[in-house]
mmCIF file of C-alpha atoms in Angstrom:
data_model
loop_
_atom_site.group_PDB
_atom_site.id
_atom_site.type_symbol
_atom_site.label_atom_id
_atom_site.label_comp_id
_atom_site.label_asym_id
_atom_site.label_seq_id
_atom_site.Cartn_x
_atom_site.Cartn_y
_atom_site.Cartn_z
ATOM 1 C CA MET A 1 -15.457 30.043 136.969
ATOM 2 C CA THR A 2 -18.074 27.478 137.987
ATOM 3 C CA PRO A 3 -18.216 23.989 136.531
ATOM 4 C CA ALA A 4 -21.388 24.967 134.644
ATOM 5 C CA SER A 5 -19.959 28.006 133.206
ATOM 6 C CA ARG A 6 -16.830 26.313 132.193
ATOM 7 C CA HIS A 7 -18.885 23.658 130.362
ATOM 8 C CA LEU A 8 -20.778 26.358 128.517
ATOM 9 C CA PHE A 9 -17.472 27.986 127.506
ATOM 10 C CA ARG A 10 -16.004 24.808 126.258
ATOM 11 C CA GLN A 11 -19.119 23.972 124.360
ATOM 12 C CA SER A 12 -19.101 27.431 122.641
ATOM 13 C CA ALA A 13 -15.338 27.124 121.966
ATOM 14 C CA CYS A 14 -15.789 23.633 120.414
ATOM 15 C CA THR A 15 -18.636 24.910 118.164
ATOM 16 C CA LEU A 16 -16.592 27.855 117.129
ATOM 17 C CA LEU A 17 -13.549 25.842 116.453
ATOM 18 C CA ALA A 18 -15.558 23.272 114.299
ATOM 19 C CA GLY A 19 -16.935 26.109 112.278
ATOM 20 C CA LEU A 20 -13.588 27.722 111.798
ATOM 21 C CA LEU A 21 -12.102 24.426 110.744
ATOM 22 C CA ALA A 22 -14.884 23.878 108.250
ATOM 23 C CA LEU A 23 -14.164 27.360 106.820
ATOM 24 C CA ALA A 24 -10.427 26.730 106.674
ATOM 25 C CA VAL A 25 -10.863 23.575 104.383
ATOM 26 C CA LEU A 26 -13.289 25.044 101.949
ATOM 27 C CA PRO A 27 -11.499 26.077 98.655
ATOM 28 C CA ILE A 28 -12.391 29.713 97.625
ATOM 29 C CA SER A 29 -11.367 31.025 94.216
ATOM 30 C CA THR A 30 -10.382 34.671 93.898
ATOM 31 C CA ALA A 31 -13.700 35.547 92.281
ATOM 32 C CA GLN A 32 -15.734 33.881 95.080
ATOM 33 C CA ALA A 33 -13.451 35.657 97.654
ATOM 34 C CA GLU A 34 -14.303 39.066 96.430
ATOM 35 C CA ASP A 35 -18.028 38.103 96.507
ATOM 36 C CA ASN A 36 -17.744 36.660 100.035
ATOM 37 C CA PRO A 37 -19.417 38.900 102.489
ATOM 38 C CA PHE A 38 -17.826 36.994 105.475
ATOM 39 C CA GLY A 39 -14.499 38.300 104.529
ATOM 40 C CA LYS A 40 -15.654 41.870 105.356
ATOM 41 C CA PHE A 41 -16.592 41.135 108.944
ATOM 42 C CA PRO A 42 -14.662 39.847 111.928
ATOM 43 C CA VAL A 43 -15.160 36.123 112.637
ATOM 44 C CA LEU A 44 -15.571 36.765 116.399
ATOM 45 C CA ILE A 45 -16.558 39.629 118.601
ATOM 46 C CA GLN A 46 -15.948 39.595 122.296
ATOM 47 C CA CYS A 47 -18.319 41.477 124.661
ATOM 48 C CA LYS A 48 -18.908 41.746 128.261
ATOM 49 C CA GLN A 49 -22.404 41.616 129.653
ATOM 50 C CA ASN A 50 -23.475 41.397 133.287
ATOM 51 C CA ASP A 51 -19.891 40.666 134.391
ATOM 52 C CA THR A 52 -19.604 37.766 131.992
ATOM 53 C CA TYR A 53 -17.465 37.740 128.768
ATOM 54 C CA HIS A 54 -19.175 36.280 125.693
ATOM 55 C CA ALA A 55 -17.699 35.241 122.326
ATOM 56 C CA PHE A 56 -20.070 36.031 119.559
ATOM 57 C CA TYR A 57 -19.305 34.240 116.295
ATOM 58 C CA ILE A 58 -20.531 35.227 112.890
ATOM 59 C CA SER A 59 -23.522 33.237 111.855
ATOM 60 C CA ARG A 60 -24.862 34.848 108.688
ATOM 61 C CA VAL A 61 -24.833 38.020 106.380
ATOM 62 C CA SER A 62 -28.095 38.907 104.747
ATOM 63 C CA LYS A 63 -28.580 40.348 101.332
ATOM 64 C CA ASP A 64 -28.807 43.919 102.856
ATOM 65 C CA GLY A 65 -25.397 43.471 104.527
ATOM 66 C CA VAL A 66 -26.542 42.883 108.127
ATOM 67 C CA ALA A 67 -24.228 40.490 109.918
ATOM 68 C CA THR A 68 -25.602 38.406 112.639
ATOM 69 C CA TYR A 69 -23.523 37.235 115.507
ATOM 70 C CA VAL A 70 -24.512 34.521 118.119
ATOM 71 C CA ALA A 71 -23.333 33.403 121.465
ATOM 72 C CA SER A 72 -24.345 30.982 124.211
ATOM 73 C CA GLU A 73 -27.526 31.479 126.111
ATOM 74 C CA ARG A 74 -29.568 32.415 123.037
ATOM 75 C CA ILE A 75 -28.171 35.876 122.785
ATOM 76 C CA GLY A 76 -26.763 37.654 119.717
ATOM 77 C CA GLY A 77 -26.351 40.893 117.870
ATOM 78 C CA THR A 78 -26.282 42.450 114.512
ATOM 79 C CA ILE A 79 -23.980 45.011 112.825
ATOM 80 C CA THR A 80 -23.401 46.466 109.340
ATOM 81 C CA LEU A 81 -20.219 47.673 107.718
ATOM 82 C CA GLY A 82 -21.097 51.219 108.435
ATOM 83 C CA GLY A 83 -23.497 50.919 111.362
ATOM 84 C CA GLU A 84 -23.460 50.177 115.024
ATOM 85 C CA ALA A 85 -23.765 46.979 116.981
ATOM 86 C CA LYS A 86 -27.333 46.159 118.266
ATOM 87 C CA ALA A 87 -28.176 43.463 120.784
ATOM 88 C CA ILE A 88 -30.862 40.767 120.093
ATOM 89 C CA GLY A 89 -32.293 38.287 122.503
ATOM 90 C CA SER A 90 -31.382 40.240 125.643
ATOM 91 C CA ASN A 91 -32.750 43.313 127.444
ATOM 92 C CA THR A 92 -29.391 44.319 128.806
ATOM 93 C CA ALA A 93 -26.690 46.030 126.800
ATOM 94 C CA GLY A 94 -23.161 44.744 126.785
ATOM 95 C CA THR A 95 -19.882 46.438 125.910
ATOM 96 C CA CYS A 96 -20.383 46.093 122.217
ATOM 97 C CA VAL A 97 -23.782 47.849 121.713
ATOM 98 C CA GLY A 98 -23.527 51.116 119.885
ATOM 99 C CA LYS A 99 -20.034 50.528 118.688
ATOM 100 C CA THR A 100 -18.967 50.372 115.040
ATOM 101 C CA LEU A 101 -16.739 47.670 113.582
ATOM 102 C CA ALA A 102 -13.868 50.202 113.574
ATOM 103 C CA GLU A 103 -14.448 50.897 117.298
ATOM 104 C CA LEU A 104 -14.703 47.120 118.110
ATOM 105 C CA ARG A 105 -11.435 46.462 116.269
ATOM 106 C CA ALA A 106 -9.689 49.486 117.989
ATOM 107 C CA ASP A 107 -10.847 48.208 121.381
ATOM 108 C CA GLY A 108 -9.453 44.823 120.731
ATOM 109 C CA GLN A 109 -12.944 43.175 120.690
ATOM 110 C CA ALA A 110 -13.099 42.016 117.064
ATOM 111 C CA PHE A 111 -11.099 39.232 115.781
ATOM 112 C CA ASP A 112 -10.447 38.629 112.020
ATOM 113 C CA LEU A 113 -9.523 35.270 110.484
ATOM 114 C CA LYS A 114 -6.089 35.633 108.835
ATOM 115 C CA GLN A 115 -5.161 33.608 105.853
#
C-alpha cells in the first residue's frame, strides 16, 4: 500500500467512523425505527475494482427505495431491496455490480450495523 493510498484509506475510514458514531448516539424510538429505511440496508458494502478494495458506505435512501452508496475517488453505486447493484461515477464494473443484497451478504461483502 502506497503512502497516498494509505492516506485515502484512513480518510475514508475516519469519515465512516464519524458517521457511524453519529448514528450510534441518535435516539430512535420503536416507531421511528420501523419507518427508518436505513435499517433495511447494510451500512457498508465492500467491492473490488481494478485490483483495489473500496468501502462503500450508505449515504441516502430515496423515497422510491433506492439506496446510494459512496466511496473515495468520487465513485458510488445504487441498489434497491429487490434489485441489483449498479455503479455510478465509474466506467468499470467492480465485484458488486449485478449482485443483489442477498448475494452481497452471502459473499461477505455487505456489513450490517448491529445494535
